[in-house]
PDB file of C-alpha atoms in Angstrom:
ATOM      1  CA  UNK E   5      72.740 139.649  61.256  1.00 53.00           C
ATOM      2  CA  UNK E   6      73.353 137.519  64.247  1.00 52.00           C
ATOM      3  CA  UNK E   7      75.772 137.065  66.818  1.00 45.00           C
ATOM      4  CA  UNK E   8      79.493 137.453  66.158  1.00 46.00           C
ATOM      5  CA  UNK E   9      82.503 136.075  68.025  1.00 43.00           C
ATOM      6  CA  UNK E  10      85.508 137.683  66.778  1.00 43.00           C
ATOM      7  CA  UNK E  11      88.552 135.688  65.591  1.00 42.00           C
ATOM      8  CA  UNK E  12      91.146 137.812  66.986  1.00 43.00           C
ATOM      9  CA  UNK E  13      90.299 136.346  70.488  1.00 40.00           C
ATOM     10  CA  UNK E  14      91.078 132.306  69.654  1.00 37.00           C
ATOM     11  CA  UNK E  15      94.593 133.021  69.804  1.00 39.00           C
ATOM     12  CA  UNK E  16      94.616 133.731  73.628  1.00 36.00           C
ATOM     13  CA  UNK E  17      91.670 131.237  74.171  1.00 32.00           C
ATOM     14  CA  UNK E  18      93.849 128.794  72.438  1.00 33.00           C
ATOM     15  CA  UNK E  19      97.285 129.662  74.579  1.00 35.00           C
ATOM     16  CA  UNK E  20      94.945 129.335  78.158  1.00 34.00           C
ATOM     17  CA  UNK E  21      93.803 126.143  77.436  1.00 36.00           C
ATOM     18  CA  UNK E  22      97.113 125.165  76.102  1.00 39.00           C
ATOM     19  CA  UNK E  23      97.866 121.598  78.219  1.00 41.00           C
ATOM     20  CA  UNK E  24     101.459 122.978  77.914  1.00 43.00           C
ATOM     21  CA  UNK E  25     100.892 126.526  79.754  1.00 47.00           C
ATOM     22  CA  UNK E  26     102.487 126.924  83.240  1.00 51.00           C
ATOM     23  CA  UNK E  27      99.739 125.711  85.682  1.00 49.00           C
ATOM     24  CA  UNK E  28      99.435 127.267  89.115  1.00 53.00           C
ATOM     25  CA  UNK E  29      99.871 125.242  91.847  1.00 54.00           C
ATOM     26  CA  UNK E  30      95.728 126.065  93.358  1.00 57.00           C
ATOM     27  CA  UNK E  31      95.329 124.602  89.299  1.00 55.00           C
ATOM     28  CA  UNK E  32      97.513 121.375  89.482  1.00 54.00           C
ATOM     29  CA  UNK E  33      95.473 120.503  93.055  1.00 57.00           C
ATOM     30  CA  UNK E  34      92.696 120.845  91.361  1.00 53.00           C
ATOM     31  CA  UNK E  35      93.668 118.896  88.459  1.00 51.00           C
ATOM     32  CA  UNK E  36      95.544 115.850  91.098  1.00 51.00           C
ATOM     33  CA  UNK E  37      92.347 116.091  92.965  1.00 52.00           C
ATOM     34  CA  UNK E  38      90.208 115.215  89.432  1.00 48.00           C
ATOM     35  CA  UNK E  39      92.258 112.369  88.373  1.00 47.00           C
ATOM     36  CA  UNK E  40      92.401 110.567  91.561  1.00 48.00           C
ATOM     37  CA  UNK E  41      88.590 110.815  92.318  1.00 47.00           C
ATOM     38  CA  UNK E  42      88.621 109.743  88.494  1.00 43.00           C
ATOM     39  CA  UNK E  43      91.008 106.593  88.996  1.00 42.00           C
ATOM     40  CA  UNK E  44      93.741 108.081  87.004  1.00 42.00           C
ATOM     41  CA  UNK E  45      97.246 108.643  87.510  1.00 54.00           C
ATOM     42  CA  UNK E  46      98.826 112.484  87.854  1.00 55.00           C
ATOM     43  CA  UNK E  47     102.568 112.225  87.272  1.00 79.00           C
ATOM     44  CA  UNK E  48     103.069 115.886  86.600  1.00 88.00           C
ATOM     45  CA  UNK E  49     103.449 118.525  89.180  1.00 90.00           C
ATOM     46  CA  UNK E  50     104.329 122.475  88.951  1.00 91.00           C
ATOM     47  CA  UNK E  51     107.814 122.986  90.074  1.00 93.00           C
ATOM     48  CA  UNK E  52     106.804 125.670  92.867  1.00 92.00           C
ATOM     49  CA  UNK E  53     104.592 122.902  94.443  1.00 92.00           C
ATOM     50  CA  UNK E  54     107.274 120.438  94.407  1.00 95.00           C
ATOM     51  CA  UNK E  55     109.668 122.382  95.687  1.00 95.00           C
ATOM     52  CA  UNK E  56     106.822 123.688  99.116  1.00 95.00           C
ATOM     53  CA  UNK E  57     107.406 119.425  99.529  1.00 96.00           C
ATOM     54  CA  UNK E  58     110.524 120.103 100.723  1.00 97.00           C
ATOM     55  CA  UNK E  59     109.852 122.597 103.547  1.00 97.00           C
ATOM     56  CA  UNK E  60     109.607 123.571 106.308  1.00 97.00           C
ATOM     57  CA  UNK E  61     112.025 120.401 107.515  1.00 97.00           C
ATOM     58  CA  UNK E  62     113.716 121.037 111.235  1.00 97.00           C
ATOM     59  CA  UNK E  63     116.396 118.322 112.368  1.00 97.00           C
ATOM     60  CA  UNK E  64     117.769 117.917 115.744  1.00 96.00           C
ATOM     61  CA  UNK E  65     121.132 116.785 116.378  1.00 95.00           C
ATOM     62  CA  UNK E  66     121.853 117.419 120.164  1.00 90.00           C
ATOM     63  CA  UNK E  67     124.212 120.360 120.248  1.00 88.00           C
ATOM     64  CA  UNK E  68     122.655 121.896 117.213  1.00 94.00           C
ATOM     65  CA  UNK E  69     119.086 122.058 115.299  1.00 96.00           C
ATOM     66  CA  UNK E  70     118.768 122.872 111.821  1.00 97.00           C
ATOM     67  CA  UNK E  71     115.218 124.340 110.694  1.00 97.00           C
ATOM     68  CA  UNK E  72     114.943 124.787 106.655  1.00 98.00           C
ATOM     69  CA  UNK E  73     112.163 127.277 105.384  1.00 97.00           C
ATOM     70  CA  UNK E  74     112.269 127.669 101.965  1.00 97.00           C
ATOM     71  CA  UNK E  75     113.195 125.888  98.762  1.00 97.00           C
ATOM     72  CA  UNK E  76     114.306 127.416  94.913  1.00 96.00           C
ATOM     73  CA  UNK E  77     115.979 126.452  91.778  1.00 92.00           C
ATOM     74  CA  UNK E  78     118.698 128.639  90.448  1.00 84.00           C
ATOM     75  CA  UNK E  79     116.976 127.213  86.774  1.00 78.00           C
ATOM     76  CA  UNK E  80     113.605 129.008  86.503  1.00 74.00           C
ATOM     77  CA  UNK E  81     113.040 127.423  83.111  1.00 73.00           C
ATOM     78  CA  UNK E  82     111.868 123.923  84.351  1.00 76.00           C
ATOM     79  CA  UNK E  83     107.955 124.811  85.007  1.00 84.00           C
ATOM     80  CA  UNK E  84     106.867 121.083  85.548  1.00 90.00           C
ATOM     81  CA  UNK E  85     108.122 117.846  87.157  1.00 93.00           C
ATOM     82  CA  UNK E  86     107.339 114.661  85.919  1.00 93.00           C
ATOM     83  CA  UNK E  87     107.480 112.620  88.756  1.00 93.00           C
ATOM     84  CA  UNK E  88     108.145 109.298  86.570  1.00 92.00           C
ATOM     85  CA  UNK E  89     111.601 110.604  85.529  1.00 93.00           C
ATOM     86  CA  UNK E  90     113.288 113.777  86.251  1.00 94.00           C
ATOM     87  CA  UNK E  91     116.816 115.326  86.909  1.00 94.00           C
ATOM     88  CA  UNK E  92     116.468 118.428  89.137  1.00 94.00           C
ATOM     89  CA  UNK E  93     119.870 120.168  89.512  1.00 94.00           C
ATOM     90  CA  UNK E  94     120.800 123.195  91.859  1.00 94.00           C
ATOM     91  CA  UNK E  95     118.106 122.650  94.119  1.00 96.00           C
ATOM     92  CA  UNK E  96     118.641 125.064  97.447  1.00 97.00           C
ATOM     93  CA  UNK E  97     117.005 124.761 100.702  1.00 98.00           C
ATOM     94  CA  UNK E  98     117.785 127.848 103.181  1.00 98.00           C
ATOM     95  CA  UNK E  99     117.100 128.161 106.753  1.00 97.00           C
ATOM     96  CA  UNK E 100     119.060 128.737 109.728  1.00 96.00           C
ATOM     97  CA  UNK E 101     121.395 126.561 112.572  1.00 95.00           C
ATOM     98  CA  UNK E 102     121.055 127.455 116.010  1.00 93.00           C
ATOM     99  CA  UNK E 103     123.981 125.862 118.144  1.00 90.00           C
ATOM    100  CA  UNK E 104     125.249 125.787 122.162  1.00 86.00           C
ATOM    101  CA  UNK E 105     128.638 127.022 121.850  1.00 81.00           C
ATOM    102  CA  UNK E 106     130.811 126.962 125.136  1.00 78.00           C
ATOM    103  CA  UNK E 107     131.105 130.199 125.992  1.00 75.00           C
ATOM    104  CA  UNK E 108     129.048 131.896 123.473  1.00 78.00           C
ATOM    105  CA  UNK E 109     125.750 130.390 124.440  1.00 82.00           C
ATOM    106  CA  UNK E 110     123.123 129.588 121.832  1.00 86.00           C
ATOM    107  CA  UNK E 111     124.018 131.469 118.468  1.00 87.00           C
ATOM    108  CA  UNK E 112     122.487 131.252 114.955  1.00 90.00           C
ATOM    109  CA  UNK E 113     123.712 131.315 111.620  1.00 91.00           C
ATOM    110  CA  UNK E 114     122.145 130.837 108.095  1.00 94.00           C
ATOM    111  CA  UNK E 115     122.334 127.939 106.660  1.00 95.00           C
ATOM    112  CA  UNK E 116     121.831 126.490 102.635  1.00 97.00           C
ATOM    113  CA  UNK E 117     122.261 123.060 101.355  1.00 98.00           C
ATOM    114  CA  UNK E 118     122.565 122.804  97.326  1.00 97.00           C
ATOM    115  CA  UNK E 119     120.512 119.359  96.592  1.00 96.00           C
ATOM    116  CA  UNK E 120     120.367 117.185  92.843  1.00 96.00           C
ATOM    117  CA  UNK E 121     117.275 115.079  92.508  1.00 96.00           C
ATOM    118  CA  UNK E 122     117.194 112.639  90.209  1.00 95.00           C
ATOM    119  CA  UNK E 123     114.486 109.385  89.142  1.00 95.00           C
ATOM    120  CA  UNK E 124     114.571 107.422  86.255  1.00 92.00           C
ATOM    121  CA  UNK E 125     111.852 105.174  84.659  1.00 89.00           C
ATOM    122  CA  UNK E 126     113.198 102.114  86.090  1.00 88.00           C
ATOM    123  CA  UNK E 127     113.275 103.367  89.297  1.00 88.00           C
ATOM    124  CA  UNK E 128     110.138 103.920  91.945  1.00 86.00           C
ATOM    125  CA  UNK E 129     112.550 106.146  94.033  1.00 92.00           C
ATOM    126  CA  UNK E 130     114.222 108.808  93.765  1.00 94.00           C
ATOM    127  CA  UNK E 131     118.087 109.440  94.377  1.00 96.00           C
ATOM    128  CA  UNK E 132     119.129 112.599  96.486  1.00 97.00           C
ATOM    129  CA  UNK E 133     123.091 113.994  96.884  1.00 97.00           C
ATOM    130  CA  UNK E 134     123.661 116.946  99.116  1.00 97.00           C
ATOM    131  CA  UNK E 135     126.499 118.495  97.101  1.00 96.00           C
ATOM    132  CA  UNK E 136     127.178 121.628  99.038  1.00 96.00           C
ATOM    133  CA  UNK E 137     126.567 123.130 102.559  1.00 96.00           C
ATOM    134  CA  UNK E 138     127.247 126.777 103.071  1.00 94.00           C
ATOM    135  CA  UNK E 139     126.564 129.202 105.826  1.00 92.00           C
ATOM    136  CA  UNK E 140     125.905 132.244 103.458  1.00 92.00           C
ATOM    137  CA  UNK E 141     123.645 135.025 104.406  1.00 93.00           C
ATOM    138  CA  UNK E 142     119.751 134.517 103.702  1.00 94.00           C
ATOM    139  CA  UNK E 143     116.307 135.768 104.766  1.00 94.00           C
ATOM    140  CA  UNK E 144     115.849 133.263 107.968  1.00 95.00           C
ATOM    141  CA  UNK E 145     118.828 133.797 110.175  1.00 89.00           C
ATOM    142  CA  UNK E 146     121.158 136.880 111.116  1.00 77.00           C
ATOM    143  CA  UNK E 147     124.670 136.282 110.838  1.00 70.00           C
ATOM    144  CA  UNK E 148     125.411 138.585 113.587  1.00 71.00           C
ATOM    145  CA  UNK E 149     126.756 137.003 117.257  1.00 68.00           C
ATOM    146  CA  UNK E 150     124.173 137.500 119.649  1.00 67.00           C
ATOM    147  CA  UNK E 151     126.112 139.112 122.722  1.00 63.00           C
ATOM    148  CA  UNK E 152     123.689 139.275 125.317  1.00 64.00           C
ATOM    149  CA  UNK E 153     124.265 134.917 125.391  1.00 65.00           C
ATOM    150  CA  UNK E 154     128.105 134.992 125.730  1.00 63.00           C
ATOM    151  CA  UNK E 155     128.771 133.818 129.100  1.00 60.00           C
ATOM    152  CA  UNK E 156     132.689 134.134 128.868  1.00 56.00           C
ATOM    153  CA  UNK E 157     134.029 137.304 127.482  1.00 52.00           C
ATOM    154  CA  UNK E 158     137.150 135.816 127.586  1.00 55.00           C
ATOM    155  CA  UNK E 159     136.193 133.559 124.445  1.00 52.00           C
ATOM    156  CA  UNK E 160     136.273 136.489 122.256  1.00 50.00           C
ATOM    157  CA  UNK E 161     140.096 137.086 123.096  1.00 47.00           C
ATOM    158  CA  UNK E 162     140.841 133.443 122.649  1.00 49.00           C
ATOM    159  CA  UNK E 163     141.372 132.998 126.153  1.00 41.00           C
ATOM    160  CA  UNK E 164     138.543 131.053 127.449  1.00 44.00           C
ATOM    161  CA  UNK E 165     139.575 127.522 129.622  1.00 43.00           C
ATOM    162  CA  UNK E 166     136.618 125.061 128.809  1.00 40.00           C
ATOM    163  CA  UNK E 167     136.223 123.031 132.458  1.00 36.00           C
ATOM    164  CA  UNK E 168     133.878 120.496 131.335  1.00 38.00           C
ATOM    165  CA  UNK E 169     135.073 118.739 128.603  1.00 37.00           C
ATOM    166  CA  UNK E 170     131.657 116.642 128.370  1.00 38.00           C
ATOM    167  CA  UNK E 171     129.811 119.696 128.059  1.00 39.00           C
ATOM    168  CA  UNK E 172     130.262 119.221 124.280  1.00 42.00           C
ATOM    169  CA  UNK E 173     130.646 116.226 122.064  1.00 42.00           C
ATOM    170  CA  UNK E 174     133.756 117.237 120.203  1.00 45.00           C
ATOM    171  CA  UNK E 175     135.388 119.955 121.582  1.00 41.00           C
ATOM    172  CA  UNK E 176     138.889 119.618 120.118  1.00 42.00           C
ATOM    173  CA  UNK E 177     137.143 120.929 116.975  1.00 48.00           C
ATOM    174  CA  UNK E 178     135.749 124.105 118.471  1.00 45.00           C
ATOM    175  CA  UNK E 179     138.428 125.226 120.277  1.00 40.00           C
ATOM    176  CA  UNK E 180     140.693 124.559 117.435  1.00 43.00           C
ATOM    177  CA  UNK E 181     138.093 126.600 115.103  1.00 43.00           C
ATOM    178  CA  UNK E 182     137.966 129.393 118.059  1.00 43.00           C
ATOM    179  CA  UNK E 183     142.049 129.812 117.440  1.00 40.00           C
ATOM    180  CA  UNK E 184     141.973 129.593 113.902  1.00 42.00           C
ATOM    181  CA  UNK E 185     138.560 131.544 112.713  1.00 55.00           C
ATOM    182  CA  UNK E 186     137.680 133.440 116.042  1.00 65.00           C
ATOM    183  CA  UNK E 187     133.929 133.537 116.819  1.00 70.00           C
ATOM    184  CA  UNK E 188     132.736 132.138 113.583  1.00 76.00           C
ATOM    185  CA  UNK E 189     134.758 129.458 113.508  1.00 78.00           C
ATOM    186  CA  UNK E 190     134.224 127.502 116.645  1.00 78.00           C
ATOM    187  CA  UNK E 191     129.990 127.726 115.550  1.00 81.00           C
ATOM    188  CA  UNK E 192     131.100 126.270 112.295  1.00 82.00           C
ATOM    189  CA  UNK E 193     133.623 123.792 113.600  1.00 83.00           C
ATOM    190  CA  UNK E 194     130.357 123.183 116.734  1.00 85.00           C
ATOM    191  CA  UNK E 195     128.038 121.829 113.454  1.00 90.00           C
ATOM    192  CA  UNK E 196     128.499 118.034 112.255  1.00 92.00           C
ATOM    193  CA  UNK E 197     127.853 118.970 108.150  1.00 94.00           C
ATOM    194  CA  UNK E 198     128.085 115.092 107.570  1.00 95.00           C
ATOM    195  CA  UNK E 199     125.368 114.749 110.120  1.00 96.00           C
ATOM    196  CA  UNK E 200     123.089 116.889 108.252  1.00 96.00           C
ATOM    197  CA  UNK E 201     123.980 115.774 104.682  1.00 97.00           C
ATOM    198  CA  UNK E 202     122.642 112.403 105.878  1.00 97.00           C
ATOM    199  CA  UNK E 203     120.334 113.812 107.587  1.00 97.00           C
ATOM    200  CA  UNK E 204     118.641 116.257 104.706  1.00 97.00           C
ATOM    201  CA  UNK E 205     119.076 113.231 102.136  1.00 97.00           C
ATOM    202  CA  UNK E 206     117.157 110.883 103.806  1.00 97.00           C
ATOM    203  CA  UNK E 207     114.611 113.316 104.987  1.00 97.00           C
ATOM    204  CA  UNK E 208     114.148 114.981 101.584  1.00 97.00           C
ATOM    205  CA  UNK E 209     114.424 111.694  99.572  1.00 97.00           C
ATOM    206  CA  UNK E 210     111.177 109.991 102.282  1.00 96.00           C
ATOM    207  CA  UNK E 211     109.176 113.126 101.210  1.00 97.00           C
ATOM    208  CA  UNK E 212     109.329 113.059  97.321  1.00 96.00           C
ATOM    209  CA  UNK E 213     109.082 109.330  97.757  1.00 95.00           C
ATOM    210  CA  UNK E 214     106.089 109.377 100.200  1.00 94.00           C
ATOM    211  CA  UNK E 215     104.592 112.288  96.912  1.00 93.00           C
ATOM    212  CA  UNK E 216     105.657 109.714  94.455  1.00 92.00           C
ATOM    213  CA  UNK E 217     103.786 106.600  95.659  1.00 90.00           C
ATOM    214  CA  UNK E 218     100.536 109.205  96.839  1.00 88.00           C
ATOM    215  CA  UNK E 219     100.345 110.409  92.816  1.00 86.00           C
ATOM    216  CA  UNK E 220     101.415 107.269  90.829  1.00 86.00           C
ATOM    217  CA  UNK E 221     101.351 104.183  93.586  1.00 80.00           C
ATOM    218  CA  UNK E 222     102.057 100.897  91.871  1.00 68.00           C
ATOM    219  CA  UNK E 223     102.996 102.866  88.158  1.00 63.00           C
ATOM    220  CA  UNK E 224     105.613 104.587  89.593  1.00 59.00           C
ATOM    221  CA  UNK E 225     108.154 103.181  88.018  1.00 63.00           C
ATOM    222  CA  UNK E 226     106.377 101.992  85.018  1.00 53.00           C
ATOM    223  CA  UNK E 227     106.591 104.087  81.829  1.00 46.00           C
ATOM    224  CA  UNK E 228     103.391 103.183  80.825  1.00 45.00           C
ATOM    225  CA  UNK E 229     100.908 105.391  83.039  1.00 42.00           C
ATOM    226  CA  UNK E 230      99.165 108.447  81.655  1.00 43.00           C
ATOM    227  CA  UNK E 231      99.686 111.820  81.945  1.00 41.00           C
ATOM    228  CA  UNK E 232      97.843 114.974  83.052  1.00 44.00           C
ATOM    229  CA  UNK E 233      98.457 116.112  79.063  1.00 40.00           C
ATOM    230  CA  UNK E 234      97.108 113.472  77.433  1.00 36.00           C
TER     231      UNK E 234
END
């Protein structure tokens, strides 16, 4: 008689050990961990990993701070990243802007920057654009003005007479964004987006670089290193 292992579980035995199931991210540390003690190169990573690189990330700028907390793809069919070449396209980090507004006080607002990532074989870095900055409503920030900072009432009637005109780097802008979108306006007109595009491109881009050289080091851009599939 003997022992008997049924067929009808290979199927599912077969799909777990598949090397192209979705991995977790506890399973691709494990994995990264196993190749480098091993001498080998990982160039794969699970997209939810890769994308916990990217945050948290908080930026000063003066008269505002940006502080990003989370990170998603509007594609949920990419499941991997291979870090020797890869185009990663509607990338969004959210977070919130707190900013010193004459007459407001400190206020927040949410912020979301849209990112493309791209690397190519050739290249041991990898290129970052900051299409897109938005102040659309998310989980980190409430979009509603916090009254108990205004310190001139006035301001909310368009009336308020700024004294110290060194109190804030550019305040053409905010007064003329007070007149011509109220409250919300002269916070949006108070925040430098070019500042943080350049900002968020060379933060993001030192990050996936810094990953980059940790998992591949000198093969980084060289098409011939290994893979966690093989």
């Amino acid at each position: 008689q003997g022992f008997f292992i049924s067929s009808a579980r290979r199927p599912a035995t077969a799909e777990v050990l598949s090397p192209h199931a979705r991995r977790s991210p506890a399973m691709d540390e494990l994995l990264s961990t196993l190749f480098s003690t091993c001498g080998l190169k990982f160039p794969t990573v699970v997209i939810d990993k890769f994308l916990a690189w990217l945050t948290p990330l908080d930026g000063e700028f003066g008269r505002f701070t940006v502080l990003l907390r989370s990170a998603e793809m509007a594609d949920d069919s990419t499941s991997q990243v291979d870090l020797k070449e890869f185009t990663l396209s509607g990338v969004t980090l959210r977070g919130k802007v707190t900013v010193e507004v004459p007459g407001l006080g400190e206020q927040e607002l949410p912020i979301n920057l849209l990112l493309d990532m791209t690397k190519n074989m050739q290249n041991k870095e990898c290129d970052v654009d900051v299409r897109d900055i938005d102040f659309s409503e998310n989980e980190h920030a409430d979009e509603e003005i916090d009254e108990s900072q205004i310190t001139d009432r006035n301001f909310l009637m368009g009336e308020s007479q700024v004294r110290d005109r060194d109190l804030f780097g550019d305040i053409g802008n905010v007064m003329a964004g007070a007149m011509s979108g109220g409250v919300m306006g002269a916070i949006h007109a108070a925040i430098n987006l070019e500042s943080v595009k350049t900002w968020a491109r060379q933060e993001i881009s030192e990050i996936i670089n810094a990953k980059i050289r940790e998992r591949l080091g000198d093969d980084a851009g060289d098409s011939e290193s290994g893979s966690d599939d093989e």
